[in-house]
XYZ file of C-alpha atoms in Angstrom:
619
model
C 0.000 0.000 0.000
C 2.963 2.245 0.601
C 4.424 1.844 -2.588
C 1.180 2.933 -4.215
C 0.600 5.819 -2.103
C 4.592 6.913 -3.611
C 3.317 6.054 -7.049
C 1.892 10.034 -8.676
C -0.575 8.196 -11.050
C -2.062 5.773 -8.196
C -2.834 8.675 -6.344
C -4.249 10.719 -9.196
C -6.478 7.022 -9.888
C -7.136 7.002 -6.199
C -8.834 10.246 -5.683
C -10.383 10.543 -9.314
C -12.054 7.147 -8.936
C -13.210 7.603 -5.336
C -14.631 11.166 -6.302
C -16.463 9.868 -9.365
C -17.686 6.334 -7.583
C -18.556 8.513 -4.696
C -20.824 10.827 -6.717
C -22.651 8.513 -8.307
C -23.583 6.629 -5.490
C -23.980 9.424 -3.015
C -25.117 12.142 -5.501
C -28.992 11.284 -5.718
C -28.950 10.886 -1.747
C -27.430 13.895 -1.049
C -28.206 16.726 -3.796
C -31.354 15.024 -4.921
C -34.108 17.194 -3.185
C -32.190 19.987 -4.481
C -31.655 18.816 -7.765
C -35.905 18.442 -8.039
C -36.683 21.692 -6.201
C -38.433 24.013 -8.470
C -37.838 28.205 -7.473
C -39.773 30.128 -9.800
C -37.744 33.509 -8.144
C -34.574 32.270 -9.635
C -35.463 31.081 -13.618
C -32.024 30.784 -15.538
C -29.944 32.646 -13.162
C -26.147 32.992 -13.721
C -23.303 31.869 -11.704
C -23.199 33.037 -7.971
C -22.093 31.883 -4.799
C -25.448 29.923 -4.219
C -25.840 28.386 -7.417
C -22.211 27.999 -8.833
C -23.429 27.048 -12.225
C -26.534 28.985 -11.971
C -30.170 27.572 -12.019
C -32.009 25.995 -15.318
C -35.539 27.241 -16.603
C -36.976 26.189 -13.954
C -34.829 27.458 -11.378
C -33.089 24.213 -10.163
C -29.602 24.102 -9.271
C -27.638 23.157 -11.796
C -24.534 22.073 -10.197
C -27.020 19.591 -7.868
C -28.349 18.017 -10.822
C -24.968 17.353 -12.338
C -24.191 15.183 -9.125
C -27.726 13.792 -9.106
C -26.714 12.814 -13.003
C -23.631 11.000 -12.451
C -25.233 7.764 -11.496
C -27.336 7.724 -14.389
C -24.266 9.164 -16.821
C -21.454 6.649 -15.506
C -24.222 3.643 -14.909
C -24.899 3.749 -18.571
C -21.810 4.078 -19.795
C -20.480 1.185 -17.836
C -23.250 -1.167 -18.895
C -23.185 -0.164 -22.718
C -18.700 -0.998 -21.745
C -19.876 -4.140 -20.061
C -22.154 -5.659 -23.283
C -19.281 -4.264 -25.643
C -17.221 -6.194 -24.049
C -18.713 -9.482 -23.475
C -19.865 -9.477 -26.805
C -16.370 -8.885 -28.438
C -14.627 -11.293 -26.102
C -17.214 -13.600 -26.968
C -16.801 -13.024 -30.644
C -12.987 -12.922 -30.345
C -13.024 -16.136 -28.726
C -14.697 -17.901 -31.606
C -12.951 -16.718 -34.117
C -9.668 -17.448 -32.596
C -10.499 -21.409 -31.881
C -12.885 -22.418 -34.399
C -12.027 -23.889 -37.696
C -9.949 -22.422 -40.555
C -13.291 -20.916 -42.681
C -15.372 -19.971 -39.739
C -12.309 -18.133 -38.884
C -11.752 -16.292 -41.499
C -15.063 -15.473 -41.998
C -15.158 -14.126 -38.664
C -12.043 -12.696 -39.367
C -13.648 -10.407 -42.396
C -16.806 -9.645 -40.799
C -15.243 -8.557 -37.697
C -12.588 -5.921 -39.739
C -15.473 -4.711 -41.727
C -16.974 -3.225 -38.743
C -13.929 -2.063 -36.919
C -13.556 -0.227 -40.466
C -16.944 1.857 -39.478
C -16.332 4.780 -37.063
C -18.249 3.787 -33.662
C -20.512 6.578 -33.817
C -21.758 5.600 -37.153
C -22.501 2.200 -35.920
C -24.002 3.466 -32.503
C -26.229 5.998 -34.914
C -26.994 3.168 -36.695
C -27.692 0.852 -33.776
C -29.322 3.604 -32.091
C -32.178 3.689 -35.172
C -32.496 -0.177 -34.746
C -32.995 -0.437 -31.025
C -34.924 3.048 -30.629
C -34.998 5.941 -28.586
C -33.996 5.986 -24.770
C -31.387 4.748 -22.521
C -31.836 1.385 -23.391
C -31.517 1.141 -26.842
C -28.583 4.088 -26.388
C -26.193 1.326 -24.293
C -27.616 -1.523 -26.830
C -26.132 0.723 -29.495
C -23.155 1.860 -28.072
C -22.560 -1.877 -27.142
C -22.669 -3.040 -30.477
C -20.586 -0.361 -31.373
C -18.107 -1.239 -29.212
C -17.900 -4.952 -29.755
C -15.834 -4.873 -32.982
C -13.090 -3.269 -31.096
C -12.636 -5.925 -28.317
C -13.482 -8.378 -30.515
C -10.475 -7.502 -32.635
C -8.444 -6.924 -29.783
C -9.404 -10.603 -28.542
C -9.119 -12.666 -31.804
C -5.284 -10.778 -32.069
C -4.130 -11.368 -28.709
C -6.133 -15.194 -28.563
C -3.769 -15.904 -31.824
C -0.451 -15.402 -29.787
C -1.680 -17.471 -26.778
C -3.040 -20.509 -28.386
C 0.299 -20.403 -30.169
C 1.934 -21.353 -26.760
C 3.484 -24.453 -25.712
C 0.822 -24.920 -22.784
C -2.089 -24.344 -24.981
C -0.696 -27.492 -27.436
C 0.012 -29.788 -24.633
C -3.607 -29.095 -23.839
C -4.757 -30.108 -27.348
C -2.765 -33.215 -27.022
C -4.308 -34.441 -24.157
C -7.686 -33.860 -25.582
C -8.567 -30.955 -23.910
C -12.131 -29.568 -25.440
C -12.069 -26.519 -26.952
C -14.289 -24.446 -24.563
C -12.435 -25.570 -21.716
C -8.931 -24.497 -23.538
C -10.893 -20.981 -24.020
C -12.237 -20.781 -20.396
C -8.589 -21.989 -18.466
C -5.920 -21.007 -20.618
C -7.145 -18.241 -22.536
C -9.590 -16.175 -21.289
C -7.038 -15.576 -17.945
C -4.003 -14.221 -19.898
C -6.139 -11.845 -22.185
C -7.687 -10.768 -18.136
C -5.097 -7.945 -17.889
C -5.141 -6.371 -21.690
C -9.146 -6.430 -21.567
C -9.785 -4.526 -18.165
C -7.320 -2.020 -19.031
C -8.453 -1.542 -22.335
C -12.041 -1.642 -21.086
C -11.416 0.880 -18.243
C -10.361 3.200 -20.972
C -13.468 2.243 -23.148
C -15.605 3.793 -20.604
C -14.274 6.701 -20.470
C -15.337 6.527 -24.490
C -18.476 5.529 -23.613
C -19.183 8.080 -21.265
C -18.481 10.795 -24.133
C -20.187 8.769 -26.575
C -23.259 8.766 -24.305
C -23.236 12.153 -23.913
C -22.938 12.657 -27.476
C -26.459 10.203 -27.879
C -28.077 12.188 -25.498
C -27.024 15.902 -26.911
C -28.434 14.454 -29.966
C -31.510 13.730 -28.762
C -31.693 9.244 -28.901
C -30.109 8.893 -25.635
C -32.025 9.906 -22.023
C -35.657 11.121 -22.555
C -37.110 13.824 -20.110
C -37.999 13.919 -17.209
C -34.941 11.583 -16.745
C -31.460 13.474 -17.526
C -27.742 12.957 -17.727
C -25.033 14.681 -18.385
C -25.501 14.816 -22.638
C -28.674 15.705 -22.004
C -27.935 18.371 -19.553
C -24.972 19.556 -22.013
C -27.959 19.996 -24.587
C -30.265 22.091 -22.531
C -27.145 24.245 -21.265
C -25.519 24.947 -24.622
C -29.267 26.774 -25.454
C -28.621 29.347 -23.201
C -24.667 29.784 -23.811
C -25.015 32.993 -24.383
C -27.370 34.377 -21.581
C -25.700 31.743 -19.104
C -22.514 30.199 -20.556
C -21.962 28.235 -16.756
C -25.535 25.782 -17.433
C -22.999 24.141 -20.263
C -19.999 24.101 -18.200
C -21.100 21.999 -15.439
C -21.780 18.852 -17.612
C -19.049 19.776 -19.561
C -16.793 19.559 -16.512
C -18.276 16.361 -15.197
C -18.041 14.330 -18.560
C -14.115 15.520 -18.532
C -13.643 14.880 -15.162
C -15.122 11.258 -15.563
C -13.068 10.439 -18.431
C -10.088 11.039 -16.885
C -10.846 9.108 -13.870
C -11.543 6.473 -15.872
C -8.269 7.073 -18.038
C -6.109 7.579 -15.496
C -7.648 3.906 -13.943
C -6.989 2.431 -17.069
C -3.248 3.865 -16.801
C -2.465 2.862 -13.811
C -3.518 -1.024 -14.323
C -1.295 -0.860 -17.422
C 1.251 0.378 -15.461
C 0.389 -2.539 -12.600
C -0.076 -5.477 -14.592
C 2.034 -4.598 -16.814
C 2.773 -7.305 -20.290
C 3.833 -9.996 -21.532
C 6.490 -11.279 -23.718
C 5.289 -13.091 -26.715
C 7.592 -14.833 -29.052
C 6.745 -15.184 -33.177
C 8.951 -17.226 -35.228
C 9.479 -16.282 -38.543
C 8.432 -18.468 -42.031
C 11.227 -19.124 -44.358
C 9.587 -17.488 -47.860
C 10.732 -20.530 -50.703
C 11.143 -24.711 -50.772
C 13.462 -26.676 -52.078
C 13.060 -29.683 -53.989
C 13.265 -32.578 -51.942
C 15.706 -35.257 -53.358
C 18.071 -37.314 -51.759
C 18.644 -40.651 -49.969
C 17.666 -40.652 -46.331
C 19.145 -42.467 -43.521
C 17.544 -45.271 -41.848
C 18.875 -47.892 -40.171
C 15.613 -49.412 -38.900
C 13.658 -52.027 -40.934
C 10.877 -51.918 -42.300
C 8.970 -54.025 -39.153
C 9.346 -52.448 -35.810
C 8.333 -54.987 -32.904
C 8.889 -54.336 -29.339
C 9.153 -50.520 -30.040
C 7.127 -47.891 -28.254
C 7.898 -45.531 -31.010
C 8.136 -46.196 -34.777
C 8.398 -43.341 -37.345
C 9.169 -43.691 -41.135
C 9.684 -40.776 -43.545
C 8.441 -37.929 -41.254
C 8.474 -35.278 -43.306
C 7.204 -31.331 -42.383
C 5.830 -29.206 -44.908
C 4.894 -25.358 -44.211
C 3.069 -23.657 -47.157
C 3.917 -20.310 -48.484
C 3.379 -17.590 -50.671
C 6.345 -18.715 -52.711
C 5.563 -22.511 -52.354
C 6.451 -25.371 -49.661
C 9.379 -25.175 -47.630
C 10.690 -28.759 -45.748
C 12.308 -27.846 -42.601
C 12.294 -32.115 -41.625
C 12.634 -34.438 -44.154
C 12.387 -38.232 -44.023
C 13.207 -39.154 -40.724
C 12.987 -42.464 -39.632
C 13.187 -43.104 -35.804
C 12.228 -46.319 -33.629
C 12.796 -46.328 -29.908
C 12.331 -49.087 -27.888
C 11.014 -49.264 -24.449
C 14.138 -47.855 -21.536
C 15.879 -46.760 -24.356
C 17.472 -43.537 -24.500
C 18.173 -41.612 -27.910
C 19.852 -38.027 -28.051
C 19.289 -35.517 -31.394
C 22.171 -33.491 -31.768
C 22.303 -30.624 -34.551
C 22.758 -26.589 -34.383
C 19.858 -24.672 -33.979
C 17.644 -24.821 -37.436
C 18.426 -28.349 -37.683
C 14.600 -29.500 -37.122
C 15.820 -30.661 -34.099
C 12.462 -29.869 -32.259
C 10.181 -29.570 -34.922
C 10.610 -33.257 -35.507
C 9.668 -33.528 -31.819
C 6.921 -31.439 -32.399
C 5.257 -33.489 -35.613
C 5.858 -36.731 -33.185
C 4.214 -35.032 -30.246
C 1.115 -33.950 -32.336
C 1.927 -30.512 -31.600
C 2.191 -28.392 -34.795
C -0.343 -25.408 -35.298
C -2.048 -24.530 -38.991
C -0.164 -23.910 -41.705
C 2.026 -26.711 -40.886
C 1.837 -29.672 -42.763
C 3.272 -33.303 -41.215
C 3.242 -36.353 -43.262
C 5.008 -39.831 -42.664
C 4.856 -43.281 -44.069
C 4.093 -44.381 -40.447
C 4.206 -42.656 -36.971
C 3.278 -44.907 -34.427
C 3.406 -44.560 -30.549
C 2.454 -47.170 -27.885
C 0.485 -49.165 -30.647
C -1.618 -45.938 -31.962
C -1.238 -44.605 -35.231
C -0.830 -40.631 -34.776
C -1.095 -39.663 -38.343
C -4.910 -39.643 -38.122
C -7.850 -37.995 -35.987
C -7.561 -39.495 -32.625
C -10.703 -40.598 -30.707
C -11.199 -39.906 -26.899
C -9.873 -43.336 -25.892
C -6.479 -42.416 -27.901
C -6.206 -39.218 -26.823
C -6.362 -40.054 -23.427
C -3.662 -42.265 -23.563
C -1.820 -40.133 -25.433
C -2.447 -37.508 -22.760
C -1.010 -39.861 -20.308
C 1.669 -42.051 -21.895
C 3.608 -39.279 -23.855
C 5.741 -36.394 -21.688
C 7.180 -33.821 -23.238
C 9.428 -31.408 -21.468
C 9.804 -28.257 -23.362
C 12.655 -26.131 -24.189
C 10.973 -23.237 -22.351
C 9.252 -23.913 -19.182
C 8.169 -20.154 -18.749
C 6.097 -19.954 -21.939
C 5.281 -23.748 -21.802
C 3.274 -23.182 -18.660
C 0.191 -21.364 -18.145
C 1.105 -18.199 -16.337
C -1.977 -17.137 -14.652
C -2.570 -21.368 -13.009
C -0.856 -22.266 -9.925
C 1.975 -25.121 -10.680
C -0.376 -27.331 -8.644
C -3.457 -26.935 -10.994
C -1.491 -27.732 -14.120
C -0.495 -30.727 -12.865
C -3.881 -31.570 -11.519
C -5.547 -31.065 -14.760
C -4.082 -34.046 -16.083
C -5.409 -36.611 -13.575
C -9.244 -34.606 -13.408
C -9.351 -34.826 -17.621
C -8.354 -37.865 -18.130
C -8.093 -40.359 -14.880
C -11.183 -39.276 -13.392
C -9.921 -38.025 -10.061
C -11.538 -35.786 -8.305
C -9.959 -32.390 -7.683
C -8.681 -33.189 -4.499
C -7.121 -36.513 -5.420
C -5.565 -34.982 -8.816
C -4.244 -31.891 -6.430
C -2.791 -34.558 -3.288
C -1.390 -36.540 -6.391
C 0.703 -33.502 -8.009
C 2.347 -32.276 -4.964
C 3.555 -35.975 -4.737
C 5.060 -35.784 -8.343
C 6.366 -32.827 -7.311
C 8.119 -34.614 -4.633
C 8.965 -37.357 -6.659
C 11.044 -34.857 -8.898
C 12.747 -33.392 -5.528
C 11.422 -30.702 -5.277
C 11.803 -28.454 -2.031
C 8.765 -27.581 -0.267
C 6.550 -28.574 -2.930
C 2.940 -28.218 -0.841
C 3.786 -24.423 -1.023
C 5.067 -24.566 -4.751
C 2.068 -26.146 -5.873
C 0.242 -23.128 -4.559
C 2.923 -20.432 -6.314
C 2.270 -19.138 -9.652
C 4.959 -20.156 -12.809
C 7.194 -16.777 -12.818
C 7.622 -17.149 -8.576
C 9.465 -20.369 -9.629
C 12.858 -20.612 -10.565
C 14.037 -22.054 -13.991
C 14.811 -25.057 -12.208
C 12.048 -25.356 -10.639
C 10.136 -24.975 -13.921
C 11.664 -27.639 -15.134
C 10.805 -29.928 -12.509
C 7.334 -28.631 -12.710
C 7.033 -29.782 -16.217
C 8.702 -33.361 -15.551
C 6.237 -33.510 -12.655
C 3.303 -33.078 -15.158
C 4.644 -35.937 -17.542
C 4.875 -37.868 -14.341
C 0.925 -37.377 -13.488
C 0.005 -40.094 -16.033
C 2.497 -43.491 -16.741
C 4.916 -42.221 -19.067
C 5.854 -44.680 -21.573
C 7.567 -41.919 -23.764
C 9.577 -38.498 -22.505
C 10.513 -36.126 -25.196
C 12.715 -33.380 -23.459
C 13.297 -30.404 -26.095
C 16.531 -28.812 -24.859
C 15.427 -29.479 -20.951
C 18.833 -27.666 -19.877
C 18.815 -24.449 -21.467
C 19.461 -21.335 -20.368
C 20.604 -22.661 -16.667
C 23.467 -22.915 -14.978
C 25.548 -26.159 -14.595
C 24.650 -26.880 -11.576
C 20.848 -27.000 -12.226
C 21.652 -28.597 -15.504
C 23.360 -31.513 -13.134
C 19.864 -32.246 -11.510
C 17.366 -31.641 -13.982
C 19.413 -34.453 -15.795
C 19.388 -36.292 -12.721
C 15.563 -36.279 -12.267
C 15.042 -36.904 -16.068
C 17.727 -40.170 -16.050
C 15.794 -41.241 -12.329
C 12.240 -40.963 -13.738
C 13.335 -42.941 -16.802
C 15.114 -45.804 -14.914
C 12.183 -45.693 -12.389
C 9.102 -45.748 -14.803
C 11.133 -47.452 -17.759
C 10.225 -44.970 -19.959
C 11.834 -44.352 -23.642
C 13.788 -40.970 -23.728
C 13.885 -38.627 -26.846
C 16.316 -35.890 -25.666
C 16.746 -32.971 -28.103
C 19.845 -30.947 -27.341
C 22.861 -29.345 -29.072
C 25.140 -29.948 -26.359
C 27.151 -33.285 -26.721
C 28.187 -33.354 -22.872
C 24.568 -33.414 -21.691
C 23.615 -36.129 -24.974
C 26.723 -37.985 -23.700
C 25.810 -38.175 -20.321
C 22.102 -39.895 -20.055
C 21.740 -41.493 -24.081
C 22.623 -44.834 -25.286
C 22.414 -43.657 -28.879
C 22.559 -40.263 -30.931
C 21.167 -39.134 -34.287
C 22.774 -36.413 -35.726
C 20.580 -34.024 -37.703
C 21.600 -31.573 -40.356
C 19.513 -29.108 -42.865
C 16.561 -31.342 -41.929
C 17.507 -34.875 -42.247
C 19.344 -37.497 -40.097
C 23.052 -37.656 -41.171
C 24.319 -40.079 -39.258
C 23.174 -43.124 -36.431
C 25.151 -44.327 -33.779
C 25.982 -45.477 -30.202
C 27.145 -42.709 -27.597
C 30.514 -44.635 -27.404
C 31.235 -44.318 -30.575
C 30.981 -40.028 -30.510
C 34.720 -39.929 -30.741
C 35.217 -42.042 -33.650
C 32.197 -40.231 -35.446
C 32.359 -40.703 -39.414
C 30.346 -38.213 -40.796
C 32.539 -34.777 -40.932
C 29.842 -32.551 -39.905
C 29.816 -34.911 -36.488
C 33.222 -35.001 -36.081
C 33.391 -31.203 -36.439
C 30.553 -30.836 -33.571
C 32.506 -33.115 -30.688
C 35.643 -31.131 -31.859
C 34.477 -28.040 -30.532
C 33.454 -29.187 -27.577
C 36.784 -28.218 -25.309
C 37.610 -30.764 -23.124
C 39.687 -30.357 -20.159
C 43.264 -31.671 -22.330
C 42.198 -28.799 -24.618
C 45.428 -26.792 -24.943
C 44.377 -22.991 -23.911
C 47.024 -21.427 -26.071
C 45.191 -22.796 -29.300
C 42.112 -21.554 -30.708
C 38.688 -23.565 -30.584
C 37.617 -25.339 -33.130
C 34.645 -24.026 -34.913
C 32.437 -25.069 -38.302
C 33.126 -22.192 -40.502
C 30.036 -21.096 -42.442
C 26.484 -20.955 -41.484
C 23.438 -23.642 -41.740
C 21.780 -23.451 -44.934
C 18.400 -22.016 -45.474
C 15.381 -24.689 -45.021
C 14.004 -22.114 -48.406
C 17.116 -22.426 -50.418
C 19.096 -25.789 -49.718
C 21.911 -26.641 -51.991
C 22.080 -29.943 -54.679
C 23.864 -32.512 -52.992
C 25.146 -32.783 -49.945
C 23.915 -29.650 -47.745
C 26.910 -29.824 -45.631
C 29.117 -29.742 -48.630
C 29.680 -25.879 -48.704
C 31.105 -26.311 -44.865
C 32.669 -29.763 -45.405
C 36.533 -29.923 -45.392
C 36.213 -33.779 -47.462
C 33.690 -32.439 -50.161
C 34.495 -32.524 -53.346
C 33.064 -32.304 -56.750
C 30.327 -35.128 -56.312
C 29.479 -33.817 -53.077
C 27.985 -30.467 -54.789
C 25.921 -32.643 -57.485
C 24.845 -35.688 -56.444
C 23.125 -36.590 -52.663
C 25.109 -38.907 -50.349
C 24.042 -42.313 -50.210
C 24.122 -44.373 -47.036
C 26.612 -46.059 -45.998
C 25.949 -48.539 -42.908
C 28.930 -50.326 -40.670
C 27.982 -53.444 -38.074
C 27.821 -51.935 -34.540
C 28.399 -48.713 -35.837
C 24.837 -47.346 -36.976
C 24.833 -45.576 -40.435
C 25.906 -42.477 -42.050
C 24.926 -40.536 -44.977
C 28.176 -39.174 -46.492
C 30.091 -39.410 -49.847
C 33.648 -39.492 -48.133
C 33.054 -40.429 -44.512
C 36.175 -40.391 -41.842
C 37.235 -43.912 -41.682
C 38.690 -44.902 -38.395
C 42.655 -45.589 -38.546
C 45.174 -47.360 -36.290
């Protein structure tokens, strides 16, 4: 409270909104005799120290009736606010979840009217509804609902983008309860600030219905209508028009400075877009596989995963042809720099890729269920339970405005049938089986009072809620320090031996691959370039693996030499090279290398690589 009594615009919200709230609940108590009283001795009188606005035709005090008016005034325009808003939130809503065409026709419809100044739709409104207060905040209502609705469907399209809002989908979350849990709360803060400062619209907008004569009918009055009546006398009594005029201003800048300050309080949210590569390649080439065509015994089987995204300029193939089986216990790192389609493999696996993206594969199977179609309620539920996936983010890959507790919970309630309680008792126990410290109280704490390790654990926690038979960790370490990176690898390598769950770990740091994974798969420009066991890193054959462990410095690394590096950059998903993509980068390519693609070359105990001129272990 101290800090907001220090804070210029809390105080300037403070006393506005108390003055304004306390009018228009006080102001018919307390002025409202007055405001009725007729005193035919003082007809239109000017400005004086009894009447400081003067009196009206009929001798009433003016200044009483604009206190006596600022129920009616700010009641009105807070309930035409109110409809605007649930409407456009409503309409918002839609748009943003429903189907491709209902959401682009919502979409059109919804800039069409935004397109239309408000107070040509409230006129318009305002001649469909009728005259009077109530068809004055049905107008301005409708008027208003294009706005938020706009503001909803924009802000809905970078939330349902997030990580949490896709592990919802997977686990077969309806859509209506996606809009009412994870949603609805993060556009909370944008809305009421936004709406606070829609009222203050409203209020003028009102006014302006009223002046004109569709609003407030007499006897009744507020301030437009007040305004009206004064600005007929402007020149014989100029103070009848500034009373109103004062109160409308007044009230709008309560409101405004309200809306401020919440901004300023709640302030936002970072919100992450990825950009599209703008051209496809052709897709030619050999891929690695050195699974056959059968899979038995595996809990996941994928052949020729490929992932399209569609645009302007044509397709573009960020993963192509990936073949992957991992069998139950076993552990499997992806190594690759970033661009690699590292995680957006894990992604088309996991069933978590948004519109325009495209994923296609000869077969993707997990736990027995083919993933490539719709899934029914019985699939997705054991989807929801069987697959984990830790994300690379925990921060945006958990709901901000749920308590850690609650996310976890709302796997057991949606899919085990567990009450609230029971799903609530049985997350703070995952929480403990992850170690975390204290974790009654940080099931109660929301995601950003968490540390990054704790997030983490939080999210391995949540895989944890169901019986994992599959964990997908998309770079699980980032962005901490070693330390934490020691036990988040701990919990991940404990949960696996304990539930004897597969492990797909996606990571471009060898030490952390090297350290829980019985095999790697190395992955370059979109494809898997080479297969083997993690004891085999050293003796690596494919030059573009060889080139990654080398600049990892080790602790013989001399420190007066300079670190190895892969000169060059990745190539563009948009504009890969014939051949070999590595080739530009690749101190072995030659001639054939630029041309033709490298075949695959397999060894016994050695996995496979896909190279032209691989390194060939010597004595």
């Amino acid at each position: 409270m101290s800090d907001t009594l220090r804070n210029p615009l809390a105080v300037a919200a403070l006393l506005a909104g108390t003055l304004v709230l306390g009018t228009a609940l006080l102001g018919p108590v307390i002025w409202g005799e007055a405001a009725e009283t007729n005193d035919f001795t003082s007809l239109d009188q000017p400005a004086s120290a009894a009447h400081p606005f003067g009196t009206d035709k009929l001798g009433r005090d003016i200044l009483a009736r604009v206190l006596v008016a600022a129920r009616l005034s700010i009641g009105l325009a807070v309930a035409a606010t109110a409809i605007g808003m649930v409407l456009g939130v409503l309409v918002g809503a839609v748009a943003s979840m429903s189907g491709r065409r209902l959401r682009r026709f919502l979409a059109m419809m919804i800039g069409i009217a935004v397109a239309f100044p408000g107070l040509l739709l409230a006129l318009f409104f305002a001649v469909i509804f009728g005259v009077g207060p109530r068809g004055a905040v049905l107008a301005l209502g409708f008027a208003m609902a294009p706005g938020f609705a706009r503001l909803t469907q924009t802000l809905a399209a970078s939330v349902t983008s997030q990580d949490y809002v896709s592990a919802a989908r997977a686990l077969g979350v309806s859509r209506v309860r996606i809009l009412v849990r994870h949603v609805l709360p993060n556009l909370a803060e944008p809305l009421i600030v936004n709406g606070t400062v829609a009222a203050g619209s409203a209020l003028l907008a009102f006014a302006g219905l009223s002046y004109l004569g569709l609003g407030v009918q007499p006897p009744a009055y507020d301030w437009g209508r007040m305004l009206s009546e004064g600005l007929n006398s402007i020149y014989t009594n100029p103070s009848a028009a500034l009373g109103p005029a004062l109160a409308i201003v007044v009230s709008g800048l309560a409101f405004n400075f309200a809306g401020e300050f919440a901004a300023q309080t709640v302030g936002g949210r970072a919100r992450v877009h990825r950009k599209v590569p703008a051209h496809v390649p052709a897709d030619a080439g050999p891929r690695l596989s050195t699974s056959s065509d059968d899979a038995p015994g595996t809990v996941l089987s994928v052949r020729d995963l490929t992932v399209r995204i569609p645009t302007a300029d044509g397709l573009i193939r960020p993963v192509r042809g990936v073949d992957l089986d991992l069998a139950p216990g076993e552990a499997v790192g992806v190594l690759g720099e970033s661009g690699s389609g590292k995680s957006l493999t894990a992604l088309a696996i996991s069933r978590l890729t948004h519109d325009p993206v495209r994923v296609d594969a000869q077969r993707l199977t997990f736990d027995g269920m083919d993933l490539r179609g719709r899934l029914g309620a019985t699939e997705r539920t054991r989807l929801g339970t069987s697959l984990s996936m830790v994300f690379q983010d925990p921060m945006s890959s958990l709901n901000p405005t749920m308590r850690a507790g609650d996310q976890l919970a709302e796997v057991a309630t949606e899919h085990q049938g567990s009450s609230w309680r029971d799903a609530r008792a049985r997350a703070v126990e995952r929480l403990r089986a992850v170690r975390m410290s204290a974790a009654e109280r940080r099931s109660r704490q929301l995601p950003h009072e968490l540390s990054g390790g704790m997030r983490q654990r939080v999210m391995i926690a949540m895989g944890l809620m169901g019986d994992p038979r599959l964990i997908i960790a998309d770079e699980p370490t980032t962005a901490l320090d070693v330390t934490v990176q020691q036990q988040v690898l701990e919990v991940i390598q404990s949960t696996r031996e304990r539930t004897g769950a597969a492990l797909l770990l996606i990571s471009h740091d060898i030490s952390v691959v090297s350290s829980i994974c019985d095999r790697v798969l190395v992955m370059y420009a979109g494809r898997v370039v080479e297969d083997l066991p993690v004891a085999d890193l050293e003796r690596a054959r494919h030059p573009y693996t060889r080139a990654l462990v080398e600049a990892v410095p080790t602790m013989q690394t001399p420190r007066d030499e300079r670190l190895s590096s892969i000169p060059g950059r990745p190539p563009d998903p948009a504009a890969l090279p014939t051949g070999c993509p590595f080739a530009p980068r690749c101190p072995r390519a030659d001639t054939t290398c630029t041309i033709e693609p490298p075949l695959v070359r397999y060894a016994a105990g050695s996995g496979a690589v896909a190279c032209h001129h691989p390194v060939e272990e010597t004595s």
